JSON list of C-alpha atoms in Angstrom, two decimals:
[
{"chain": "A", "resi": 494, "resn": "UNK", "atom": "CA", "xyz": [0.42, -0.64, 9.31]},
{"chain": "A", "resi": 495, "resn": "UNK", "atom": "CA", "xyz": [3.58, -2.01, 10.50]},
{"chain": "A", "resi": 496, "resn": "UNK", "atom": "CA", "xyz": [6.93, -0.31, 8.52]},
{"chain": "A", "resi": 497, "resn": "UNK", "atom": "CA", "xyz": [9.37, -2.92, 7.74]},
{"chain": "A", "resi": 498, "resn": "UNK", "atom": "CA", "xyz": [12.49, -2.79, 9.73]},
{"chain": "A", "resi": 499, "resn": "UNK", "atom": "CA", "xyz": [15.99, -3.46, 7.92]},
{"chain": "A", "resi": 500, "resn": "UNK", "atom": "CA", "xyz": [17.23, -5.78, 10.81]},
{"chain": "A", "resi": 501, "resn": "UNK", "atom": "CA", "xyz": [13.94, -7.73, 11.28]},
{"chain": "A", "resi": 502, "resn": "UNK", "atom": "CA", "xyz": [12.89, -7.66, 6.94]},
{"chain": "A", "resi": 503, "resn": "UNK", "atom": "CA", "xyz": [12.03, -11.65, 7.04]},
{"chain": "A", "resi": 504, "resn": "UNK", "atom": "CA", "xyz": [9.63, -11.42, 10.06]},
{"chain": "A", "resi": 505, "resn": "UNK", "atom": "CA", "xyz": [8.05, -8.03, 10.02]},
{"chain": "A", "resi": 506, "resn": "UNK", "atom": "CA", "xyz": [7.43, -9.27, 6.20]},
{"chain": "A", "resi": 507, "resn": "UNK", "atom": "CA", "xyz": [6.09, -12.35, 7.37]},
{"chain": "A", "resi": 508, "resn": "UNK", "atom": "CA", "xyz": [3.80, -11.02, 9.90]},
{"chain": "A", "resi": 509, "resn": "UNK", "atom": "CA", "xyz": [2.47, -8.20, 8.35]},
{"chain": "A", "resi": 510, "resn": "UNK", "atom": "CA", "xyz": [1.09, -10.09, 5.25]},
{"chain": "A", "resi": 511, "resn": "UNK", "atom": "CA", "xyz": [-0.53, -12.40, 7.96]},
{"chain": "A", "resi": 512, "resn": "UNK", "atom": "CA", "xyz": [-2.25, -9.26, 9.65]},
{"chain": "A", "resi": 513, "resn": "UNK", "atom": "CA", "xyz": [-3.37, -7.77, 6.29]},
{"chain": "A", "resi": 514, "resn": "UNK", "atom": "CA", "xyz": [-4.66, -11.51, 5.50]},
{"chain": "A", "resi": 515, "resn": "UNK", "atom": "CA", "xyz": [-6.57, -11.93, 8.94]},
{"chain": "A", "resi": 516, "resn": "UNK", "atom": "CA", "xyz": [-7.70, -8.60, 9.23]},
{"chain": "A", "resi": 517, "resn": "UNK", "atom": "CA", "xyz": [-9.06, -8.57, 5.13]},
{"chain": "A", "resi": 518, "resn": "UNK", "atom": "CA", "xyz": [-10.65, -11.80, 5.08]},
{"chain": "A", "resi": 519, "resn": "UNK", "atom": "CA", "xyz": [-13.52, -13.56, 7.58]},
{"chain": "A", "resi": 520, "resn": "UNK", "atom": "CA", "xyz": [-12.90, -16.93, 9.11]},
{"chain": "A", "resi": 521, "resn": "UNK", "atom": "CA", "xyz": [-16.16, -19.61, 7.76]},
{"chain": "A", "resi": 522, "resn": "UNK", "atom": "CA", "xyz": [-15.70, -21.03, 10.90]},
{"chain": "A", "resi": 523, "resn": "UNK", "atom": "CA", "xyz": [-15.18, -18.44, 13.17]},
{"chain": "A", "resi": 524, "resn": "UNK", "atom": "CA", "xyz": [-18.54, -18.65, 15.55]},
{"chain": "A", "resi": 525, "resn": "UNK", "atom": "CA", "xyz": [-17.06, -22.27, 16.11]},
{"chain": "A", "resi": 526, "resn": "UNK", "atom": "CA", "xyz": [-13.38, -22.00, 15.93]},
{"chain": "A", "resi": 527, "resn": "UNK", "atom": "CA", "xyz": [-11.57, -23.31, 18.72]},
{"chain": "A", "resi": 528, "resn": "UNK", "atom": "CA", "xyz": [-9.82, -20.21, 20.92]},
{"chain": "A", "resi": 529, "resn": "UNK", "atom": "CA", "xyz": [-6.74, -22.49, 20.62]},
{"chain": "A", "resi": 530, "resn": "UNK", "atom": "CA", "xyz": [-7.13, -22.54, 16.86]},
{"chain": "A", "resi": 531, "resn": "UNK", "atom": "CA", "xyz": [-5.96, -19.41, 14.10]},
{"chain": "A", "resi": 532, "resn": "UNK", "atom": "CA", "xyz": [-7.39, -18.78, 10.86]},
{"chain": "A", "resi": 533, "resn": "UNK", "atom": "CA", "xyz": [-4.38, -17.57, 9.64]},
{"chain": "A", "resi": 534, "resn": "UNK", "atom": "CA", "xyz": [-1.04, -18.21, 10.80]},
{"chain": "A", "resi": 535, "resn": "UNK", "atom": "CA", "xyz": [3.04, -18.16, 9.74]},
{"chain": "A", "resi": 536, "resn": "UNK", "atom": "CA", "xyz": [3.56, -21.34, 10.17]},
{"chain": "A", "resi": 537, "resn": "UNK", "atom": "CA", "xyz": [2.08, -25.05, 10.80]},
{"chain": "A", "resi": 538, "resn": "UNK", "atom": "CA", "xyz": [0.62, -24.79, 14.05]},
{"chain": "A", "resi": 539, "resn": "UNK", "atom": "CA", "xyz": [1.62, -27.16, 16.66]},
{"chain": "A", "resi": 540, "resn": "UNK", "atom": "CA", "xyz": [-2.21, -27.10, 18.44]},
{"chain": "A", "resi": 541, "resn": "UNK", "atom": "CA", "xyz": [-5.44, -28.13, 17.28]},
{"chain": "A", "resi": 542, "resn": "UNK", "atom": "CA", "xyz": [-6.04, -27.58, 13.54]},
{"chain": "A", "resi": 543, "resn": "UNK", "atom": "CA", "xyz": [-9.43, -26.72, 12.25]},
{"chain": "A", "resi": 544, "resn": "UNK", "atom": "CA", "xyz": [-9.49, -26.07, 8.40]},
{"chain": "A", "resi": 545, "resn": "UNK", "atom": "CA", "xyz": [-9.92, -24.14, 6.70]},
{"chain": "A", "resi": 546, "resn": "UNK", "atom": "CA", "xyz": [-7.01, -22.54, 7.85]},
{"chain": "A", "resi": 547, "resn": "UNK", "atom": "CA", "xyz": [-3.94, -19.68, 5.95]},
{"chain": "A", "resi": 548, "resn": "UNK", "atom": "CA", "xyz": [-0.56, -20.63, 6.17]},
{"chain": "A", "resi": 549, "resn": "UNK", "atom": "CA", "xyz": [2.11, -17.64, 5.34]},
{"chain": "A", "resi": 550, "resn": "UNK", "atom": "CA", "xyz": [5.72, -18.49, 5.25]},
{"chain": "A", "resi": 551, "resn": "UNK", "atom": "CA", "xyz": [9.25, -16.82, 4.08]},
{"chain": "A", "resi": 552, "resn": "UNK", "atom": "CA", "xyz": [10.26, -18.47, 0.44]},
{"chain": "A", "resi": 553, "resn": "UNK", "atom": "CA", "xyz": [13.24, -17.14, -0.21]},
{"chain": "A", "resi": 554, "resn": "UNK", "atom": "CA", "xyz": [15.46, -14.27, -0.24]},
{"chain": "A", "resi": 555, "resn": "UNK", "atom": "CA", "xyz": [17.68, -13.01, -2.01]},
{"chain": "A", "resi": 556, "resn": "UNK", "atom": "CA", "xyz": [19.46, -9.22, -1.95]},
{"chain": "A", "resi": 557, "resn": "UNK", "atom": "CA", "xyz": [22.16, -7.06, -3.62]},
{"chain": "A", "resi": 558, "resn": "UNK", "atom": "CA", "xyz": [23.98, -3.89, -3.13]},
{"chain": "A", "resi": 559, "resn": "UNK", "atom": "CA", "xyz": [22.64, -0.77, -5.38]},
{"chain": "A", "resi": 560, "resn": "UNK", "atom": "CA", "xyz": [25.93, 0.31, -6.43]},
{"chain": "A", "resi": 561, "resn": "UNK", "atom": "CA", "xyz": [29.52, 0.47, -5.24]},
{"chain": "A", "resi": 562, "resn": "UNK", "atom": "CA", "xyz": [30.09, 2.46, -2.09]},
{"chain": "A", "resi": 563, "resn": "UNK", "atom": "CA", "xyz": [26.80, 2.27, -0.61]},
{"chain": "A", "resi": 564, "resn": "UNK", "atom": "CA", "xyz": [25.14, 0.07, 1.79]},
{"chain": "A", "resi": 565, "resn": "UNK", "atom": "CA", "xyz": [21.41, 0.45, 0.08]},
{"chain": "A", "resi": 566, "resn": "UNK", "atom": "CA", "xyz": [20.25, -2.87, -1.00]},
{"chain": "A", "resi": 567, "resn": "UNK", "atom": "CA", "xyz": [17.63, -4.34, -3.06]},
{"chain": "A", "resi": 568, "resn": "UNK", "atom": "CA", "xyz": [15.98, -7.37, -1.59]},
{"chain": "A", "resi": 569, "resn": "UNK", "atom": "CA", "xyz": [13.55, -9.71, -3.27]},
{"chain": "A", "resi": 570, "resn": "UNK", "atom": "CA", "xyz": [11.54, -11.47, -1.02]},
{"chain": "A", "resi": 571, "resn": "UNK", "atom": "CA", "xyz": [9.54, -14.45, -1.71]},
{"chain": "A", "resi": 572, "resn": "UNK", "atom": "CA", "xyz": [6.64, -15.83, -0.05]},
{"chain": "A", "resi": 573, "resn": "UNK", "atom": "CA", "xyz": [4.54, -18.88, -0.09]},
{"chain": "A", "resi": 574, "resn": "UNK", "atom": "CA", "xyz": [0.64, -18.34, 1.06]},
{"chain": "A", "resi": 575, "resn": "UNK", "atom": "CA", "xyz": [-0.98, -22.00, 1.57]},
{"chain": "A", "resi": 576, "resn": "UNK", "atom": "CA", "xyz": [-5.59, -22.38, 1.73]},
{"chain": "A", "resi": 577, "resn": "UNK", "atom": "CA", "xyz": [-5.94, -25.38, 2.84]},
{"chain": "A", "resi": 578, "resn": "UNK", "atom": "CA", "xyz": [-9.58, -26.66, 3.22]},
{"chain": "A", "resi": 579, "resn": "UNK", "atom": "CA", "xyz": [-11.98, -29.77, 3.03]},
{"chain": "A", "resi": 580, "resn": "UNK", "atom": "CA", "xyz": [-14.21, -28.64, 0.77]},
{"chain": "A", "resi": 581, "resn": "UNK", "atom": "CA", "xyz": [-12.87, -27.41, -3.20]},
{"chain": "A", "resi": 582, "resn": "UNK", "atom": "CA", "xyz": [-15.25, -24.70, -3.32]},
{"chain": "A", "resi": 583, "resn": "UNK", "atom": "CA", "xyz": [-14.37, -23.11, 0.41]},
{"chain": "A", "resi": 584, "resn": "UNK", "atom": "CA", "xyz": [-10.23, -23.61, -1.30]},
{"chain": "A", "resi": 585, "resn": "UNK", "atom": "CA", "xyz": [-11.35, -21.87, -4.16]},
{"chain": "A", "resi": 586, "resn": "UNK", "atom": "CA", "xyz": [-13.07, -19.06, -2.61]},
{"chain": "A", "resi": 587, "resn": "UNK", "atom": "CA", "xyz": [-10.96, -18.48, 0.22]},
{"chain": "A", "resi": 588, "resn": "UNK", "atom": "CA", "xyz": [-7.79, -18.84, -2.16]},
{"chain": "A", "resi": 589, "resn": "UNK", "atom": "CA", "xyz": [-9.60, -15.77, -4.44]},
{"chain": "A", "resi": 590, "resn": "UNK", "atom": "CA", "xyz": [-9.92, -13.83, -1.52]},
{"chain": "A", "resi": 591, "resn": "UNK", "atom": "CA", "xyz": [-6.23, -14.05, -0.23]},
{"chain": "A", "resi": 592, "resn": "UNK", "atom": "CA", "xyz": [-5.20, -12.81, -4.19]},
{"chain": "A", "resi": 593, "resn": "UNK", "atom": "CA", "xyz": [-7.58, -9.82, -3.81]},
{"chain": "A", "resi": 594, "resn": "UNK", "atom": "CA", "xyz": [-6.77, -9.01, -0.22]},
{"chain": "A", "resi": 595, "resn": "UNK", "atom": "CA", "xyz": [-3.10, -8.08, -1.23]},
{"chain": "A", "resi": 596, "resn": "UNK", "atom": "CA", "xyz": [-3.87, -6.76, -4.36]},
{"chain": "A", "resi": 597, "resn": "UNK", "atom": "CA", "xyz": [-6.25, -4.07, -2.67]},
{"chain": "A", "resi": 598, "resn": "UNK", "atom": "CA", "xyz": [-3.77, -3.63, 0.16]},
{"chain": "A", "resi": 599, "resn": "UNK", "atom": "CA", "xyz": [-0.49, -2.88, -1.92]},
{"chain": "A", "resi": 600, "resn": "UNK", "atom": "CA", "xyz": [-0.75, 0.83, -1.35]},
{"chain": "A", "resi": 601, "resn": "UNK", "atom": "CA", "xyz": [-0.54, -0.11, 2.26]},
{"chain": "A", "resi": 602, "resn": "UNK", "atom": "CA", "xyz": [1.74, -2.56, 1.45]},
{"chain": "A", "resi": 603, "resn": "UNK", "atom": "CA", "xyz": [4.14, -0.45, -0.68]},
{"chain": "A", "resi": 604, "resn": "UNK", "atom": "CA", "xyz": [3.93, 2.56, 2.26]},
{"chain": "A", "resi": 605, "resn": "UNK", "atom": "CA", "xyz": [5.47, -0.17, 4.38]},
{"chain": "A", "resi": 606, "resn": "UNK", "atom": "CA", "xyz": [8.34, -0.86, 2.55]},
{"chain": "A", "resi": 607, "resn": "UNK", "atom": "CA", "xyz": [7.07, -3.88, -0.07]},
{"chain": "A", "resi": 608, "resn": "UNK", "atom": "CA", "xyz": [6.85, -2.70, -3.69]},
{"chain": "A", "resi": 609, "resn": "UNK", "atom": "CA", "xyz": [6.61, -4.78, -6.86]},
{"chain": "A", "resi": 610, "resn": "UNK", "atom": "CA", "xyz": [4.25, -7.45, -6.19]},
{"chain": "A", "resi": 611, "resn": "UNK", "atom": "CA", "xyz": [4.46, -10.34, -8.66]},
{"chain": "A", "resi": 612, "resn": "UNK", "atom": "CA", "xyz": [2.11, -13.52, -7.92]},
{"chain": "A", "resi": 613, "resn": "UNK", "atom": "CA", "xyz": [4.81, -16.58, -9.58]},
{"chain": "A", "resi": 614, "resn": "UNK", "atom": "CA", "xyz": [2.65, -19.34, -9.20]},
{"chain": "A", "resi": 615, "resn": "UNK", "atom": "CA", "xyz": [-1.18, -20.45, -8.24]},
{"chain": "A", "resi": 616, "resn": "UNK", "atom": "CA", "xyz": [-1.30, -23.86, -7.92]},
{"chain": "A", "resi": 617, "resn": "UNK", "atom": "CA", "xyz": [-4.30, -26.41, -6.56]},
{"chain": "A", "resi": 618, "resn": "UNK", "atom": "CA", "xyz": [-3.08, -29.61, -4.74]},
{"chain": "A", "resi": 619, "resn": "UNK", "atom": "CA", "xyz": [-5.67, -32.06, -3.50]},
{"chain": "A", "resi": 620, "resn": "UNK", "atom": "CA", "xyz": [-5.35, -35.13, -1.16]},
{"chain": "A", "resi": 621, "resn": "UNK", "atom": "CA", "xyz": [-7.17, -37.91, -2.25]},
{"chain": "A", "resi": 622, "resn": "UNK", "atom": "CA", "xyz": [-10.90, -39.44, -1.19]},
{"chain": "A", "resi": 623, "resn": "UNK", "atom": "CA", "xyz": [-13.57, -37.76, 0.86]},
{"chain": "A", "resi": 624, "resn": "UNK", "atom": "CA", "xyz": [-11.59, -36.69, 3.86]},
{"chain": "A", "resi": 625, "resn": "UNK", "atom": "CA", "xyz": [-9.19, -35.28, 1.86]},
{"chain": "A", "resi": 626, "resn": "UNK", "atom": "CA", "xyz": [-7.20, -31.68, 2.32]},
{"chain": "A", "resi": 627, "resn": "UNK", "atom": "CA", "xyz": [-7.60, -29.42, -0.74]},
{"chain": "A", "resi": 628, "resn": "UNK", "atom": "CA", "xyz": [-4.67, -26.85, -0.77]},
{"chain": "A", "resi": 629, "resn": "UNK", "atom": "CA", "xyz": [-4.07, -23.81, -3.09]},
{"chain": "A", "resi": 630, "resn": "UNK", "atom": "CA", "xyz": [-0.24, -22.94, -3.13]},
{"chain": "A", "resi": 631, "resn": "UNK", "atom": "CA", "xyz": [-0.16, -19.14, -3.76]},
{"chain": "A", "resi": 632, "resn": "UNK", "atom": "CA", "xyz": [3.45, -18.03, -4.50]},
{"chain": "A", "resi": 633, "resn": "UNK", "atom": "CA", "xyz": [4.82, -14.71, -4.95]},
{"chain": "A", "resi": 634, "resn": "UNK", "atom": "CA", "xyz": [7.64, -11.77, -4.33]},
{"chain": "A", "resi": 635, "resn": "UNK", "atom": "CA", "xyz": [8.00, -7.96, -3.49]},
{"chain": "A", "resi": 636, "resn": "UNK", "atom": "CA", "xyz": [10.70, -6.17, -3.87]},
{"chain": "A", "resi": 637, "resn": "UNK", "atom": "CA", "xyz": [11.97, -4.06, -0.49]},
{"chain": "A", "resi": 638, "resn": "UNK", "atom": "CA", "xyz": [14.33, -1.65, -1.04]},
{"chain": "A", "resi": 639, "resn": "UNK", "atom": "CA", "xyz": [16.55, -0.48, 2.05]},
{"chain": "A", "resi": 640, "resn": "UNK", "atom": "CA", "xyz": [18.99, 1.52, 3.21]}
]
């Protein structure tokens, strides 16, 4: 698993909770999932989107020094993890999956560098009528120390 690197802490955060996410949980779709299409990605694609698909983005950041004369800081990094599906029950499903996916990774996650998990919000967000996109907002932060 990837160790996160002081210069790049926004990306390699990014990224590696989209690994752990791709690599824990099995696409529905994936015998007919286009090669152009990603079950999980860090941001809205910009190709051909076939739901249900994992959206992982940056959320905030925020950091402070650990004490005069020293360069160590204490970041808190916040991340928004978006299901988004066509079918409430698949949202549901896949939306308990991504919850217990990082849960049951945080030893990885804490060897690379991201300690103090703390899910801040679980919210479901539906579109209306039949060909509507149900979304479960998943929000959270770690805490990565550096230095």
């Amino acid at each position: 698993m990837t160790v996160i690197n002081r210069s790049k802490a926004i990306k390699d955060t990014v990224l590696l909770v989209r690994d752990v996410l791709a690599s824990g949980i099995t696409d529905p779709i994936s015998a007919t999932r286009s090669s152009t299409s990603k079950f999980v990605v860090t941001s809205w694609p910009e190709r051909i989107t076939q739901y249900p698909i994992i959206t992982v983005e940056q959320q905030g950041w925020s950091a402070g020094y650990l004490g005069m004369g020293t360069t160590d800081t204490l970041s808190k990094v916040g991340l928004e993890l978006n299901v988004w599906t066509q079918k409430v029950e698949q949202r549901d499903s896949l939306a308990g999956s991504v919850l217990a996916v990082i849960e049951t990774t945080r030893t990885a996650l804490v060897a690379s560098g991201l300690h103090d998990l703390r899910w801040t919000n679980v919210s479901s967000i539906n579109a209306e009528g039949k060909a509507g996109i149900h979304r479960t907002l998943i929000e959270g932060t770690f805490i990565y120390p550096s230095g």
